[in-house]
Amino acid sequence: MTRHRVAIVGAGIGAEHLTGFLANSERFDVAVICDLDASRAEPLVQQARAKGSSTAYANDLDAVLSDSSVDIIDICLPPQLHKQTILNALTCNKHVVCEKPLVASLAEIDEVAEMLNSSDRLLMPVFQYRFGNGMGALLDLIKAGLAGKPLVATVETHWNRLSDYYHVPWRGKWATELGGAVVGHAIHNHDLLCRVFGPVASVQADLATRVNPIETEDCGSLLYRMSSGALVTSSVTLGGAVDHSRLRFCFEHLTAESGLEPYNPGTAPWQFQARGPQETLGDAQAVIDETVAAHVLHVEGYARQFERLGEALDGTAALPVTLADARASLELITAIYQADATGARVTLPLLADAPGYGNWTV
Ligand SMILES: NC(=O)c1ccc[n+]([C@@H]2O[C@H](COP(=O)([O-])OP(=O)(O)OC[C@H]3O[C@@H](n4cnc5c(N)ncnc54)[C@H](O)[C@@H]3O)[C@@H](O)[C@H]2O)c1
């Protein structure tokens, strides 16, 4: 097993990345915490050193990129900086991990794909909500054939963001956050939706700014028809009294519901209820119980995503989140903004001639 040297760039959510890498210290050595603001980076440097890493602080991203002893650049920067940092890191022959939203448009992600295809490096977008034990159990139940036809689902992203959240200057602005609640918040729950129900075929959307005086949307009401024919309602607000996420899926033979954990709705326990004639319900419940039990002990969140990254770097497993996954999430965002702007139902896939391909804000 190779031990990879990681530079975490950006010490906000980078703190949680650090915890995820430290949980996999046999695979990763956090060599650098890079942030323009030393007061944000220093506690992370100390935390990593306390765990035995030889971590250094850096404030010059270019110097980190050209440090040949670093082999992974983990981008936790504000969204508008992602694309150029990804391209620079690939140019410097680094593997890349990058937070959501990966880049600012489908055109940008296709540009990244072109460069990635001509390199031998790995790029892993972050979707750490995927790695929850409730989600894992549901995916296994589907694979085992217990769920049947997907029928309908509801997705709730009801979080609470007060005015202090927008004191961070890049938030709430098109140029820097690249969008509002659809881009910055509901993106994870929509990714989970597509993990379970497959690709989105068409979108209708109504967005509004109703909670805070910001440029971007903070409320949304979304309707999706999935490629399978399943129908989905997604409700988004940053004006919930508390932070809560919930996903509820009705299949022909199974109804599955997450808990309310806002930033890890995939975590166990989920409620699973079999549907069918009374005489078959006992057998179905036995499969559910066995599947849920098999998922109890898995590590979740960033720690699990980075463990899977380590396996991919060693060549023993596929990347757990791919550029195609990030593209699907940006395609959905593009369709949502297009549907909201026009009032029309927008059909996917969106190719290079689609409105919004170069910029979803127009
Ligand atoms: N996956 C998740 O659940 C999740 C949660 C929160 C944030 N995020 C994403 O993570 C990214 C960062 O968000 P955040 O909340 O941590 O932001 P933040 O503003 O708290 O932190 C970003 C840090 O980057 C630093 N920085 C900016 N430019 C820099 C440069 N050129 N060189 C070095 N450092 C620089 C800033 O000083 C700041 O400390 C965003 O894309 C956001 O959407 C993801």
XYZ file of C-alpha atoms and ligand atoms in Angstrom:
406
model
C 0.000 0.000 0.000
C 1.533 3.336 -1.084
C 1.353 6.244 1.408
C 0.376 9.402 -0.496
C 1.407 12.926 0.487
C -1.560 15.292 0.474
C -1.768 19.083 0.462
C -5.106 20.376 1.756
C -5.729 23.777 0.184
C -8.308 25.843 2.113
C -8.745 25.422 5.872
C -12.528 25.848 6.207
C -14.159 22.542 5.254
C -10.521 21.468 4.875
C -10.700 20.777 8.641
C -13.152 17.943 7.970
C -11.004 16.671 5.103
C -8.083 16.566 7.512
C -10.077 14.378 9.916
C -10.955 12.094 6.988
C -7.324 11.754 5.908
C -6.105 11.246 9.493
C -8.600 8.372 9.795
C -6.682 6.781 6.899
C -3.164 7.565 8.098
C -1.784 4.282 6.765
C -2.667 5.516 3.262
C -2.230 9.300 3.510
C 0.268 11.691 5.046
C -1.069 15.256 5.230
C 2.131 17.058 4.244
C 0.765 20.608 3.875
C -2.148 22.762 4.988
C -2.273 25.727 2.616
C -4.373 28.811 3.325
C -3.815 32.525 2.809
C -4.983 32.921 6.392
C -2.423 31.395 8.773
C -4.798 31.658 11.736
C -7.181 29.225 10.013
C -4.471 26.789 8.949
C -2.380 26.636 12.127
C -4.890 24.695 14.308
C -5.122 22.099 11.540
C -1.332 21.861 11.304
C -1.181 21.306 15.068
C -3.983 18.719 14.927
C -2.177 16.769 12.212
C 1.174 16.943 14.010
C -0.448 15.707 17.212
C -1.379 12.599 15.231
C 2.217 12.062 14.109
C 2.149 13.776 10.677
C 5.048 16.021 9.656
C 2.616 18.682 8.431
C 3.781 22.126 7.303
C 1.871 25.371 6.813
C 2.009 27.119 3.415
C 0.358 30.266 2.119
C 1.621 30.099 -1.465
C -0.500 27.721 -3.549
C 1.871 27.889 -6.533
C 4.760 26.744 -4.338
C 2.639 23.826 -3.085
C 1.765 22.855 -6.665
C 5.409 22.789 -7.671
C 6.480 20.782 -4.579
C 7.429 17.426 -6.090
C 7.052 15.647 -2.737
C 3.266 16.298 -2.748
C 1.241 13.946 -4.930
C -2.383 14.895 -4.116
C -3.868 18.406 -4.143
C -7.101 18.501 -2.131
C -9.015 21.614 -3.184
C -11.219 23.134 -0.450
C -11.218 26.631 -1.928
C -14.205 28.876 -2.704
C -16.032 27.560 -5.783
C -14.863 30.140 -8.330
C -11.255 29.036 -7.771
C -11.844 25.329 -8.409
C -11.429 25.105 -12.185
C -8.107 26.888 -12.533
C -6.696 25.114 -9.484
C -7.711 21.717 -10.912
C -6.085 22.520 -14.264
C -2.916 23.834 -12.560
C -2.698 20.754 -10.338
C -3.070 18.379 -13.298
C -0.429 20.382 -15.192
C 1.876 19.818 -12.209
C 1.164 16.080 -12.455
C -0.820 15.866 -9.210
C -3.815 13.729 -8.362
C -6.756 15.982 -7.461
C -9.568 15.893 -4.924
C -12.018 18.788 -5.226
C -15.023 20.020 -3.285
C -18.412 20.705 -4.805
C -19.514 22.348 -7.032
C -16.619 21.019 -9.071
C -16.611 23.906 -11.582
C -18.897 26.666 -12.871
C -20.463 25.121 -15.994
C -20.765 22.092 -18.249
C -18.296 23.773 -20.638
C -15.762 23.994 -17.811
C -16.203 20.380 -16.748
C -15.776 19.234 -20.344
C -12.551 21.274 -20.476
C -11.370 19.545 -17.285
C -12.339 16.153 -18.781
C -10.237 16.831 -21.854
C -7.156 17.564 -19.757
C -7.805 14.636 -17.428
C -8.138 12.253 -20.376
C -4.681 13.203 -21.564
C -3.122 12.676 -18.137
C -2.546 9.558 -16.023
C -3.705 11.291 -12.815
C -6.944 10.690 -10.886
C -9.503 13.395 -10.150
C -12.052 12.678 -7.443
C -14.922 15.119 -6.866
C -16.243 15.178 -3.291
C -19.698 13.748 -2.542
C -19.136 12.441 0.966
C -22.874 12.102 1.753
C -22.826 8.978 -0.416
C -20.930 7.047 2.190
C -23.645 6.465 4.780
C -24.694 3.070 6.066
C -28.416 3.657 5.454
C -27.692 4.528 1.810
C -25.422 1.509 1.549
C -28.172 -0.772 2.813
C -30.721 0.711 0.389
C -28.394 0.275 -2.599
C -27.814 -3.362 -1.612
C -31.554 -3.989 -1.233
C -32.098 -2.595 -4.738
C -29.246 -4.736 -6.092
C -30.764 -7.805 -4.423
C -34.010 -7.153 -6.345
C -36.083 -6.470 -3.244
C -37.208 -2.936 -4.151
C -38.766 -3.378 -7.589
C -39.882 -0.512 -9.802
C -39.048 3.021 -8.551
C -42.289 5.005 -8.195
C -41.895 8.376 -6.424
C -39.548 10.137 -4.022
C -39.407 13.295 -1.963
C -36.221 15.165 -1.113
C -36.124 17.837 1.582
C -33.134 20.147 2.002
C -34.421 22.455 4.722
C -31.428 24.173 6.295
C -31.062 27.322 8.356
C -28.707 30.071 7.161
C -28.893 33.389 9.029
C -27.251 36.634 7.911
C -23.915 35.822 9.618
C -23.423 32.926 7.157
C -23.134 35.525 4.380
C -20.380 37.495 6.144
C -18.003 35.164 4.263
C -17.620 37.364 1.174
C -17.837 34.662 -1.533
C -21.234 33.343 -0.380
C -24.570 34.433 -1.826
C -23.045 35.830 -5.040
C -23.257 34.430 -8.555
C -19.637 35.270 -9.409
C -18.148 33.431 -6.459
C -20.622 30.875 -5.038
C -21.786 30.178 -8.630
C -25.388 29.778 -7.477
C -27.515 29.505 -4.381
C -29.171 26.681 -2.477
C -29.415 24.509 -5.583
C -25.641 24.691 -6.149
C -24.279 24.961 -2.629
C -26.694 22.959 -0.482
C -29.202 20.671 -2.248
C -26.449 19.364 -4.548
C -25.640 16.518 -2.122
C -29.211 15.328 -1.642
C -29.780 15.457 -5.400
C -26.659 13.356 -5.865
C -28.096 10.801 -3.407
C -31.391 10.858 -5.275
C -29.634 9.964 -8.536
C -27.597 7.214 -6.812
C -30.882 5.562 -5.858
C -33.254 6.402 -8.720
C -30.764 6.812 -11.590
C -30.532 9.690 -14.056
C -32.950 12.616 -14.325
C -34.832 12.803 -17.640
C -36.573 16.171 -17.241
C -36.865 19.075 -14.823
C -39.422 21.718 -13.889
C -38.328 24.352 -11.410
C -39.400 27.399 -9.454
C -36.670 29.286 -7.559
C -36.822 32.362 -5.338
C -34.766 34.436 -2.915
C -36.986 34.649 0.159
C -34.814 34.159 3.244
C -31.777 36.452 3.066
C -30.991 39.552 0.957
C -28.576 37.753 -1.388
C -28.115 37.605 -5.177
C -28.729 33.886 -5.506
C -31.765 31.692 -4.757
C -32.384 30.363 -1.270
C -35.683 28.555 -1.886
C -36.694 26.109 -4.582
C -39.500 23.833 -5.605
C -38.379 21.212 -8.110
C -40.070 18.432 -10.059
C -38.060 15.680 -11.713
C -39.118 12.881 -14.021
C -36.422 10.222 -13.837
C -35.310 8.099 -16.815
C -37.032 5.149 -15.123
C -40.334 7.080 -15.179
C -40.237 7.709 -11.418
C -41.487 11.113 -10.235
C -39.661 13.244 -7.667
C -40.408 16.374 -5.676
C -37.497 18.294 -4.151
C -38.079 21.128 -1.700
C -35.176 23.422 -0.826
C -34.911 26.284 1.632
C -32.238 27.970 3.725
C -34.971 29.259 6.023
C -35.691 26.118 8.031
C -35.873 26.659 11.801
C -33.369 23.830 12.147
C -31.104 22.074 9.651
C -32.739 18.949 8.298
C -32.387 16.722 5.265
C -34.742 13.876 4.406
C -35.099 11.518 1.461
C -38.079 9.184 1.086
C -38.271 6.643 -1.725
C -41.323 4.582 -2.684
C -40.562 1.535 -4.803
C -43.040 -1.079 -5.920
C -41.997 -3.438 -3.085
C -40.155 -1.172 -0.640
C -40.452 2.236 1.012
C -37.213 3.664 2.373
C -36.808 6.803 4.467
C -33.681 8.493 5.774
C -33.338 10.159 9.147
C -33.095 13.940 9.452
C -29.316 14.273 9.848
C -28.739 17.418 7.735
C -25.165 16.803 6.580
C -25.229 13.026 6.489
C -28.734 11.868 5.542
C -27.218 8.670 4.187
C -26.294 7.593 7.710
C -28.069 4.743 9.474
C -30.651 4.113 10.680
C -33.057 4.394 7.763
C -36.580 3.032 7.936
C -37.239 0.242 5.461
C -40.707 -1.141 5.000
C -41.524 -3.953 2.594
C -44.744 -3.805 0.552
C -46.608 -6.797 -0.780
C -48.966 -9.605 0.162
C -48.921 -10.458 3.883
C -47.414 -13.919 3.287
C -44.236 -12.532 1.624
C -43.558 -9.705 4.076
C -41.767 -11.910 6.619
C -39.215 -13.090 4.025
C -38.638 -9.521 2.821
C -38.133 -8.300 6.379
C -35.493 -10.985 6.950
C -33.536 -9.746 3.892
C -33.877 -6.147 5.122
C -32.634 -7.029 8.617
C -29.662 -8.955 7.245
C -28.735 -6.156 4.820
C -29.008 -3.422 7.456
C -26.883 -5.471 9.871
C -24.180 -5.859 7.205
C -23.841 -2.069 6.981
C -23.699 -1.111 10.636
C -19.954 -0.921 11.073
C -18.737 0.812 7.924
C -16.912 4.125 8.258
C -18.962 6.971 6.715
C -18.448 10.404 5.155
C -15.056 11.819 4.189
C -13.175 9.010 5.972
C -14.865 6.385 3.782
C -14.560 8.418 0.582
C -10.813 8.901 1.193
C -10.355 5.226 2.088
C -11.917 4.372 -1.282
C -9.637 6.957 -2.962
C -6.651 5.136 -1.457
C -7.900 1.857 -2.930
C -8.302 3.511 -6.343
C -4.777 4.958 -6.176
C -3.475 1.476 -5.347
C -5.378 0.100 -8.348
C -7.469 -2.280 -6.253
C -10.844 -0.515 -6.748
C -12.557 2.057 -8.947
C -12.816 5.698 -7.889
C -15.934 6.050 -5.708
C -16.925 9.413 -7.234
C -16.023 10.242 -10.806
C -15.926 13.229 -13.107
C -19.045 11.797 -14.780
C -20.850 11.958 -11.413
C -19.853 15.611 -11.011
C -20.961 16.297 -14.587
C -24.384 14.776 -13.886
C -24.784 17.060 -10.871
C -23.789 20.149 -12.884
C -26.095 19.077 -15.713
C -28.983 18.935 -13.254
C -28.080 22.398 -11.910
C -27.964 23.768 -15.466
C -31.376 22.244 -16.225
C -32.871 23.638 -12.991
C -31.751 27.210 -13.780
C -32.931 26.841 -17.377
C -36.319 25.520 -16.253
C -36.716 28.314 -13.716
C -35.758 31.011 -16.235
C -38.084 29.777 -18.977
C -40.907 28.152 -17.037
C -40.535 25.213 -19.420
C -39.818 21.543 -18.741
C -36.137 20.991 -19.603
C -35.117 17.619 -20.993
C -31.748 16.007 -20.307
C -29.057 15.170 -21.434
C -27.660 18.654 -22.074
C -25.051 18.724 -24.815
C -22.735 21.493 -26.024
C -25.510 23.294 -27.928
C -27.860 23.441 -24.911
C -28.771 26.833 -23.462
C -26.755 27.358 -20.284
C -23.968 24.990 -21.395
C -21.348 27.745 -21.097
C -22.949 29.520 -18.144
C -25.964 28.304 -16.179
C -26.691 31.780 -14.861
C -27.860 33.094 -18.251
N -18.962 18.779 0.910
C -19.496 19.564 1.824
O -20.322 19.142 2.618
C -19.059 21.002 1.914
C -19.321 21.744 3.064
C -18.865 23.072 3.119
C -18.196 23.621 2.041
N -17.992 22.864 0.920
C -17.294 23.437 -0.238
O -15.921 23.604 0.102
C -15.406 24.771 -0.529
C -14.856 25.706 0.534
O -15.899 26.097 1.385
P -15.599 26.616 2.889
O -16.930 26.726 3.540
O -14.559 25.795 3.518
O -15.021 28.079 2.561
P -14.192 29.014 3.532
O -14.292 30.394 2.985
O -14.584 28.750 4.952
O -12.695 28.469 3.369
C -11.961 28.658 2.204
C -10.530 28.963 2.605
O -9.755 29.113 1.400
C -8.764 30.066 1.667
N -8.257 30.589 0.385
C -8.898 31.369 -0.513
N -8.097 31.617 -1.581
C -6.931 30.957 -1.344
C -5.716 30.803 -2.082
N -5.538 31.377 -3.282
N -4.714 30.072 -1.547
C -4.877 29.487 -0.324
N -6.010 29.605 0.412
C -7.025 30.318 -0.086
C -9.459 31.137 2.507
O -8.526 31.907 3.253
C -10.371 30.270 3.373
O -9.801 30.003 4.652
C -16.564 25.363 -1.333
O -16.492 24.898 -2.650
C -17.805 24.787 -0.656
O -18.901 24.672 -1.530
C -18.401 21.575 0.852
